[in-house]
């Protein structure tokens, strides 16, 4: 089986590439390296002892994408590529619509041209907006997202649903990730954010090694047990195995368009994450309580039953595993991927 991964040099894509290669898949990566490094591809290959085919190409180059798809004709495309910063999407919405929505359109046109009809798409729990009930399951209402990044995910999901409705040959899995965190247990691949990290765990990692001066908990007056927000932190290697489960499901069940929440079902507070990180690193982290961050929902965690029952997939790694692996990655790669 051959899988083509757009954005395969990135955080989630690189971990999924390792899992696919370990399962015997042939892997082609298409990535313009806008938020990743060629070093990640080298590490994928050295970790698995397998080669990949790598194309440094943007999804916005429609003719190049079509040529690659027609040449490679993969069995399935896993579409990770895109821009993902909420704050940046507010300041530069057109960049987000162009890369995420128009980039996906180019990819779909290329799939049509090459006869490839099997797709896994990286969606996000952000499509649930402020959840109307907890835990969130796949029947929970999809509300208008709070920012342009979230809206691009909604537009793409709807585009894929329309495509599936128009042509029954398509089989598409929409994977709504909760909070992907952690790193490969080898410490060789992990998350390598540009600039100051927005997300909690990469920020905590950089604070722990002294690259950030101050750790601020954004609000402790939420209606949660310790007053800080609750999230469903899912280890990135669990997420990678979720993609393999989705590929098997598409291949065996030919479901048309199906969506799945990928999370653990466990809710952890910001303070609990900090304490888990202290256990993993052996460091004491002095943090301040600050104001709430605009756009944060008090709680977001999944009901993982649909993925368990239909994909046979369950996240197995704990918050302690997550922090240990993130810390190992941070210590071994204090400056991320250095070419
Ligand atoms: P990432 O930034 O590490 O990976 C995305 C990859 O896409 C990068 O390697 C980047 O270089 C590439 N890319 C960007 N624009 C491109 C273009 N025009 N052409 C080709 N490649 C391009 O992000 P990630 O965390 O691995 O996320 C992967 C996907 O999962 C994204 O679509 C993201 O929106 C989604 N997602 C991520 C999270 C998260 O917290 N990490 C949560 C929910 C959903
Ligand atoms: C954020 C995005 C979301 C995106 C997700 C994954 C916002 C409002 N939401 O979600 O759209 O899908 O990342 O990329 O940006 N926190 C602190 N201090 C920090 C950093 C974070 O207290 O320095 C808190 C946040 O307030 C939140 C929790 O930690 O309560 C997790 O934050 P984060 O990792 O950014 O994830 P989300 O807010 O769930």
Coordinates of C-alpha atoms and ligand atoms in Angstrom, one line a residue:
X1 CA 0.0 0.0 0.0
X2 CA 1.2 3.5 -0.8
X3 CA 0.2 6.5 1.2
X4 CA 0.9 10.1 0.2
X5 CA 1.1 12.5 3.1
X6 CA 0.7 16.2 2.5
X7 CA 2.4 18.0 5.4
X8 CA 4.2 14.8 6.2
X9 CA 7.3 16.6 7.5
X10 CA 5.3 18.4 10.1
X11 CA 4.5 17.4 13.7
X12 CA 1.7 15.0 13.3
X13 CA 2.6 14.0 9.8
X14 CA 6.1 12.9 10.7
X15 CA 4.9 10.6 13.5
X16 CA 2.3 9.1 11.2
X17 CA 4.9 8.6 8.5
X18 CA 7.0 6.6 11.1
X19 CA 3.9 4.5 12.0
X20 CA 3.1 3.8 8.3
X21 CA 6.6 2.8 7.4
X22 CA 6.8 0.5 10.4
X23 CA 3.6 -1.2 9.1
X24 CA 5.2 -1.7 5.6
X25 CA 3.5 1.2 3.7
X26 CA 5.4 3.0 1.0
X27 CA 5.3 6.7 2.0
X28 CA 5.5 9.8 -0.2
X29 CA 5.7 13.2 1.5
X30 CA 4.6 16.5 -0.1
X31 CA 5.5 19.5 2.0
X32 CA 6.8 23.0 1.2
X33 CA 8.6 23.1 4.6
X34 CA 6.8 26.3 5.6
X35 CA 6.6 25.0 9.1
X36 CA 9.0 22.1 9.1
X37 CA 12.4 20.9 8.2
X38 CA 14.0 18.4 5.8
X39 CA 15.8 17.1 8.9
X40 CA 12.5 15.7 10.1
X41 CA 12.3 13.6 6.9
X42 CA 15.9 12.4 7.5
X43 CA 14.9 11.4 11.0
X44 CA 11.8 9.5 9.8
X45 CA 14.0 7.5 7.6
X46 CA 16.7 6.8 10.1
X47 CA 14.2 5.8 12.8
X48 CA 12.5 3.3 10.5
X49 CA 15.4 2.2 8.3
X50 CA 13.2 2.9 5.3
X51 CA 13.2 5.5 2.5
X52 CA 10.5 7.9 1.6
X53 CA 9.8 9.9 -1.5
X54 CA 10.0 13.6 -0.7
X55 CA 8.7 16.4 -2.8
X56 CA 9.3 20.0 -1.6
X57 CA 6.2 21.4 -3.2
X58 CA 3.4 23.7 -2.1
X59 CA -0.2 22.7 -2.4
X60 CA -0.8 26.0 -4.0
X61 CA 1.2 24.8 -7.1
X62 CA -1.8 23.0 -8.7
X63 CA 0.0 21.7 -11.7
X64 CA 2.9 20.3 -9.6
X65 CA 0.5 18.6 -7.2
X66 CA -1.5 17.1 -10.1
X67 CA 1.8 15.8 -11.7
X68 CA 2.9 14.2 -8.5
X69 CA -0.5 12.5 -7.9
X70 CA -0.7 11.3 -11.5
X71 CA 2.9 9.9 -11.3
X72 CA 2.6 8.3 -7.8
X73 CA -1.0 7.2 -7.9
X74 CA -1.1 6.4 -4.1
X75 CA -3.8 4.1 -2.6
X76 CA -4.6 6.9 -0.1
X77 CA -3.9 10.5 0.7
X78 CA -3.5 11.7 4.2
X79 CA -3.9 15.5 4.2
X80 CA -2.0 17.2 7.1
X81 CA -0.7 20.2 5.2
X82 CA -2.0 23.6 6.3
X83 CA -1.5 26.6 8.5
X84 CA -2.6 26.1 12.2
X85 CA -2.0 29.2 14.3
X86 CA -5.3 30.7 15.6
X87 CA -3.7 34.1 16.4
X88 CA -2.0 34.3 13.0
X89 CA -5.3 33.3 11.3
X90 CA -7.0 36.3 12.9
X91 CA -4.3 38.7 11.5
X92 CA -3.9 37.0 8.1
X93 CA -7.2 35.4 7.3
X94 CA -6.6 35.3 3.5
X95 CA -3.4 33.3 4.0
X96 CA -5.4 30.8 5.9
X97 CA -8.2 30.5 3.4
X98 CA -5.7 30.3 0.6
X99 CA -3.5 27.6 2.0
X100 CA -6.0 25.6 3.9
X101 CA -9.1 25.8 1.6
X102 CA -7.7 26.6 -1.8
X103 CA -4.8 24.2 -1.1
X104 CA -7.2 21.4 -0.3
X105 CA -9.2 22.2 -3.5
X106 CA -6.0 21.8 -5.6
X107 CA -5.3 18.5 -3.8
X108 CA -8.8 17.2 -4.5
X109 CA -8.6 18.3 -8.2
X110 CA -5.3 16.3 -8.4
X111 CA -6.9 13.3 -6.8
X112 CA -9.8 13.5 -9.3
X113 CA -7.2 13.7 -12.2
X114 CA -5.2 10.7 -10.9
X115 CA -8.2 8.5 -9.9
X116 CA -7.3 8.4 -6.2
X117 CA -10.5 8.4 -4.1
X118 CA -9.4 7.7 -0.6
X119 CA -8.6 10.5 1.8
X120 CA -7.9 11.1 5.5
X121 CA -8.3 14.7 6.6
X122 CA -6.8 16.4 9.6
X123 CA -9.7 18.2 11.2
X124 CA -10.0 19.6 14.7
X125 CA -12.2 19.6 17.7
X126 CA -12.3 23.3 17.1
X127 CA -15.3 22.6 14.7
X128 CA -17.4 22.0 17.8
X129 CA -16.8 25.6 18.9
X130 CA -18.0 26.2 22.5
X131 CA -19.4 22.7 23.1
X132 CA -23.1 22.5 24.0
X133 CA -22.5 19.3 26.0
X134 CA -19.6 17.3 27.5
X135 CA -18.1 15.0 26.6
X136 CA -18.2 15.9 22.9
X137 CA -19.3 13.1 20.6
X138 CA -19.6 13.1 16.8
X139 CA -23.4 14.0 17.0
X140 CA -22.6 17.2 18.9
X141 CA -23.5 20.3 17.0
X142 CA -20.9 21.8 14.7
X143 CA -21.1 25.5 15.5
X144 CA -19.5 28.5 13.8
X145 CA -15.9 28.4 14.8
X146 CA -14.4 31.3 16.8
X147 CA -11.6 32.2 14.3
X148 CA -10.6 32.0 10.7
X149 CA -8.4 28.9 11.3
X150 CA -11.4 27.0 12.7
X151 CA -13.6 28.2 9.9
X152 CA -11.2 26.8 7.3
X153 CA -11.6 23.4 8.9
X154 CA -15.4 23.8 8.8
X155 CA -15.3 24.8 5.1
X156 CA -13.0 21.9 4.2
X157 CA -15.2 19.4 6.1
X158 CA -18.3 20.7 4.2
X159 CA -16.5 20.6 0.9
X160 CA -15.5 16.9 1.5
X161 CA -19.1 16.0 2.6
X162 CA -20.4 17.6 -0.6
X163 CA -17.9 15.7 -2.7
X164 CA -18.8 12.4 -1.0
X165 CA -22.5 13.1 -1.6
X166 CA -21.9 13.8 -5.3
X167 CA -19.7 10.8 -6.0
X168 CA -20.1 7.5 -4.0
X169 CA -16.6 6.3 -5.1
X170 CA -15.0 8.6 -2.5
X171 CA -14.1 7.3 0.9
X172 CA -13.1 10.0 3.3
X173 CA -12.3 10.0 7.1
X174 CA -12.6 13.4 8.8
X175 CA -10.4 13.1 11.9
X176 CA -11.2 15.7 14.6
X177 CA -8.1 15.8 16.8
X178 CA -8.4 17.0 20.3
X179 CA -5.0 18.3 21.8
X180 CA -2.1 16.5 20.1
X181 CA 1.0 16.6 22.4
X182 CA 4.1 14.6 23.2
X183 CA 6.8 13.2 20.9
X184 CA 8.2 10.0 19.6
X185 CA 9.6 7.9 22.5
X186 CA 13.0 7.9 20.8
X187 CA 13.3 11.7 21.3
X188 CA 14.2 12.0 17.6
X189 CA 11.1 13.6 16.3
X190 CA 8.7 16.0 18.0
X191 CA 7.0 19.4 17.8
X192 CA 9.2 22.2 16.6
X193 CA 7.2 25.5 16.8
X194 CA 8.4 28.6 15.1
X195 CA 8.9 31.5 17.5
X196 CA 7.1 31.6 20.9
X197 CA 4.8 28.6 21.2
X198 CA 1.1 29.3 21.5
X199 CA 0.2 25.9 22.9
X200 CA 0.6 24.9 26.5
X201 CA 2.9 21.9 26.4
X202 CA 5.5 23.2 23.9
X203 CA 5.5 26.5 25.9
X204 CA 6.1 24.6 29.2
X205 CA 8.9 22.7 27.6
X206 CA 10.6 25.9 26.5
X207 CA 10.0 27.5 29.9
X208 CA 11.6 24.5 31.6
X209 CA 14.8 24.9 29.7
X210 CA 14.9 28.6 30.2
X211 CA 13.9 29.7 26.7
X212 CA 10.8 31.5 28.0
X213 CA 11.0 33.7 31.1
X214 CA 7.5 33.3 32.5
X215 CA 4.8 30.6 32.6
X216 CA 1.3 32.1 32.9
X217 CA -1.8 30.1 33.5
X218 CA -4.5 31.8 31.5
X219 CA -7.3 32.1 34.1
X220 CA -8.2 30.1 37.2
X221 CA -11.8 31.3 37.5
X222 CA -13.4 28.8 35.1
X223 CA -16.2 26.5 36.2
X224 CA -13.9 23.5 36.5
X225 CA -12.5 21.6 39.6
X226 CA -9.4 23.7 40.0
X227 CA -10.6 26.7 38.0
X228 CA -8.3 26.2 35.0
X229 CA -9.4 25.0 31.6
X230 CA -9.9 21.3 30.9
X231 CA -8.5 19.7 27.7
X232 CA -8.2 16.2 26.2
X233 CA -4.4 15.8 25.6
X234 CA -3.7 12.9 23.2
X235 CA -0.2 11.6 22.6
X236 CA 0.9 12.1 19.0
X237 CA 1.9 8.5 18.6
X238 CA -1.6 7.4 19.6
X239 CA -2.8 9.9 17.1
X240 CA -0.5 8.3 14.5
X241 CA -2.0 4.8 15.2
X242 CA -5.5 6.4 14.9
X243 CA -4.6 7.3 11.3
X244 CA -3.6 3.7 10.6
X245 CA -6.9 2.6 12.0
X246 CA -8.7 5.1 9.8
X247 CA -6.9 3.7 6.7
X248 CA -8.0 0.2 7.6
X249 CA -11.5 1.4 8.1
X250 CA -11.7 3.2 4.7
X251 CA -10.2 0.2 3.0
X252 CA -12.5 -2.5 4.6
X253 CA -15.8 -0.6 5.1
X254 CA -15.9 1.8 2.2
X255 CA -17.9 4.2 4.4
X256 CA -18.3 7.2 2.1
X257 CA -17.6 10.2 4.4
X258 CA -17.2 9.4 8.1
X259 CA -16.0 11.6 11.0
X260 CA -14.2 10.5 14.2
X261 CA -13.1 12.3 17.3
X262 CA -9.5 11.4 18.2
X263 CA -8.9 12.0 21.9
X264 CA -8.5 10.0 25.1
X265 CA -11.8 10.9 26.8
X266 CA -9.9 12.2 29.8
X267 CA -10.0 15.8 30.8
X268 CA -6.8 17.4 32.3
X269 CA -6.6 20.9 33.7
X270 CA -3.7 23.3 33.0
X271 CA -2.5 22.8 36.6
X272 CA -2.6 19.1 36.2
X273 CA -0.4 19.3 33.0
X274 CA 2.1 21.5 34.9
X275 CA 2.3 19.0 37.7
X276 CA 2.7 16.1 35.3
X277 CA 5.5 17.9 33.6
X278 CA 7.2 18.6 37.0
X279 CA 7.1 14.8 37.7
X280 CA 8.5 14.0 34.3
X281 CA 11.3 16.5 34.4
X282 CA 12.1 16.6 38.1
X283 CA 11.9 20.4 38.0
X284 CA 9.7 22.7 40.0
X285 CA 7.9 25.1 37.7
X286 CA 7.0 28.5 39.2
X287 CA 3.9 29.8 37.4
X288 CA 1.7 32.9 37.6
X289 CA -2.0 33.1 37.3
X290 CA -2.9 35.5 34.5
X291 CA -6.2 36.6 32.9
X292 CA -8.2 34.4 30.6
X293 CA -7.0 34.1 27.0
X294 CA -9.6 35.3 24.5
X295 CA -11.3 32.5 22.6
X296 CA -10.6 29.7 25.2
X297 CA -13.5 27.4 26.0
X298 CA -13.6 26.2 29.7
X299 CA -13.6 22.5 28.8
X300 CA -13.2 20.3 25.7
X301 CA -12.9 16.5 25.8
X302 CA -14.2 13.7 23.7
X303 CA -16.5 10.7 24.2
X304 CA -14.1 8.3 22.5
X305 CA -16.7 5.5 21.9
X306 CA -17.2 5.9 18.1
X307 CA -13.5 5.6 17.3
X308 CA -13.2 2.7 19.7
X309 CA -16.2 0.8 18.3
X310 CA -15.8 1.6 14.6
X311 CA -12.0 2.0 14.2
X312 CA -11.0 -0.3 17.0
X313 CA -8.7 2.5 18.2
X314 CA -8.1 3.8 21.7
X315 CA -5.5 6.2 23.0
X316 CA -3.3 4.3 25.4
X317 CA -0.7 6.8 26.6
X318 CA -1.1 8.8 29.8
X319 CA -0.4 12.4 30.6
X320 CA 2.8 11.2 32.4
X321 CA 3.9 9.4 29.2
X322 CA 3.2 12.5 27.2
X323 CA 5.3 14.8 29.5
X324 CA 8.2 12.3 29.7
X325 CA 8.3 12.0 25.9
X326 CA 7.9 15.8 25.3
X327 CA 10.7 16.4 27.8
X328 CA 13.1 13.9 26.2
X329 CA 12.5 15.5 22.8
X330 CA 13.1 19.0 24.3
X331 CA 16.3 18.0 26.0
X332 CA 17.8 16.2 23.0
X333 CA 16.8 19.0 20.6
X334 CA 16.9 22.2 22.5
X335 CA 16.8 24.2 19.3
X336 CA 14.4 21.9 17.5
X337 CA 15.5 20.5 14.1
X338 CA 18.8 22.2 13.3
X339 CA 19.8 21.5 9.7
Ligands
LIG1 P1 2.6 21.3 11.3 O1 2.6 22.8 11.0 O2 3.7 20.8 12.1 O3 2.4 20.5 10.0 C1 1.8 21.0 8.8 C2 2.7 20.8 7.6 O4 2.1 21.4 6.5 C3 4.1 21.5 7.8 O5 5.1 20.6 7.6 C4 4.1 22.6 6.8 O6 5.4 22.9 6.3 C5 3.2 22.0 5.7 N1 2.5 23.0 4.9 C6 2.0 24.2 5.2 N2 1.6 24.9 4.1 C7 1.8 24.1 3.1 C8 1.6 24.2 1.7 N3 1.0 25.3 1.1 N4 2.0 23.1 0.9 C9 2.6 22.0 1.4 N5 2.8 21.9 2.7 C10 2.4 22.9 3.5 O7 1.1 21.0 12.0 P2 0.6 19.7 12.7 O8 0.5 20.1 14.2 O9 1.4 18.6 12.3 O10 -0.8 19.7 12.1 C11 -1.2 18.9 11.0 C12 -2.6 19.1 10.7 O11 -3.4 18.8 11.8 C13 -3.0 20.6 10.3 O12 -3.9 20.6 9.2 C14 -3.6 21.1 11.5 O13 -4.5 22.2 11.3 C15 -4.3 19.9 12.1 N6 -4.5 20.0 13.5 C16 -3.4 20.2 14.4 C17 -3.6 20.3 15.7 C18 -2.5 20.5 16.7 O14 -2.7 20.9 17.8 N7 -1.2 20.3 16.3 C19 -4.9 20.2 16.3 C20 -6.0 19.9 15.4 C21 -5.8 19.8 14.0
LIG2 C1 -5.6 25.9 20.8 C2 -6.4 26.7 19.9 C3 -7.3 25.7 19.1 C4 -6.3 24.7 18.3 C5 -5.5 24.0 19.4 C6 -4.5 23.1 18.8 C7 -6.9 28.9 20.9 C8 -7.9 29.8 21.5 N1 -7.3 27.6 20.6 O1 -6.4 25.1 21.6 O2 -8.1 26.4 18.1 O3 -7.1 23.7 17.7 O4 -4.7 25.0 20.1 O5 -3.5 23.8 18.0 O6 -5.8 29.3 20.6 N2 -2.5 27.8 28.4 C9 -2.0 28.5 29.5 N3 -0.8 29.1 29.4 C10 -0.1 29.0 28.2 C11 -0.6 28.3 27.1 C12 -1.9 27.7 27.2 O7 -2.6 28.6 30.6 O8 1.0 29.6 28.1 C13 -3.8 27.1 28.6 C14 -4.9 27.6 27.6 O9 -5.6 28.7 28.2 C15 -5.8 26.4 27.6 C16 -4.8 25.2 27.7 O10 -3.6 25.8 28.3 O11 -6.7 26.4 28.6 C17 -4.4 24.5 26.4 O12 -4.0 25.5 25.5 P1 -3.5 25.2 24.1 O13 -2.4 24.2 24.2 O14 -3.2 26.5 23.4 O15 -4.7 24.4 23.4 P2 -6.2 24.9 23.2 O16 -6.5 26.2 23.8 O17 -7.1 23.7 23.5

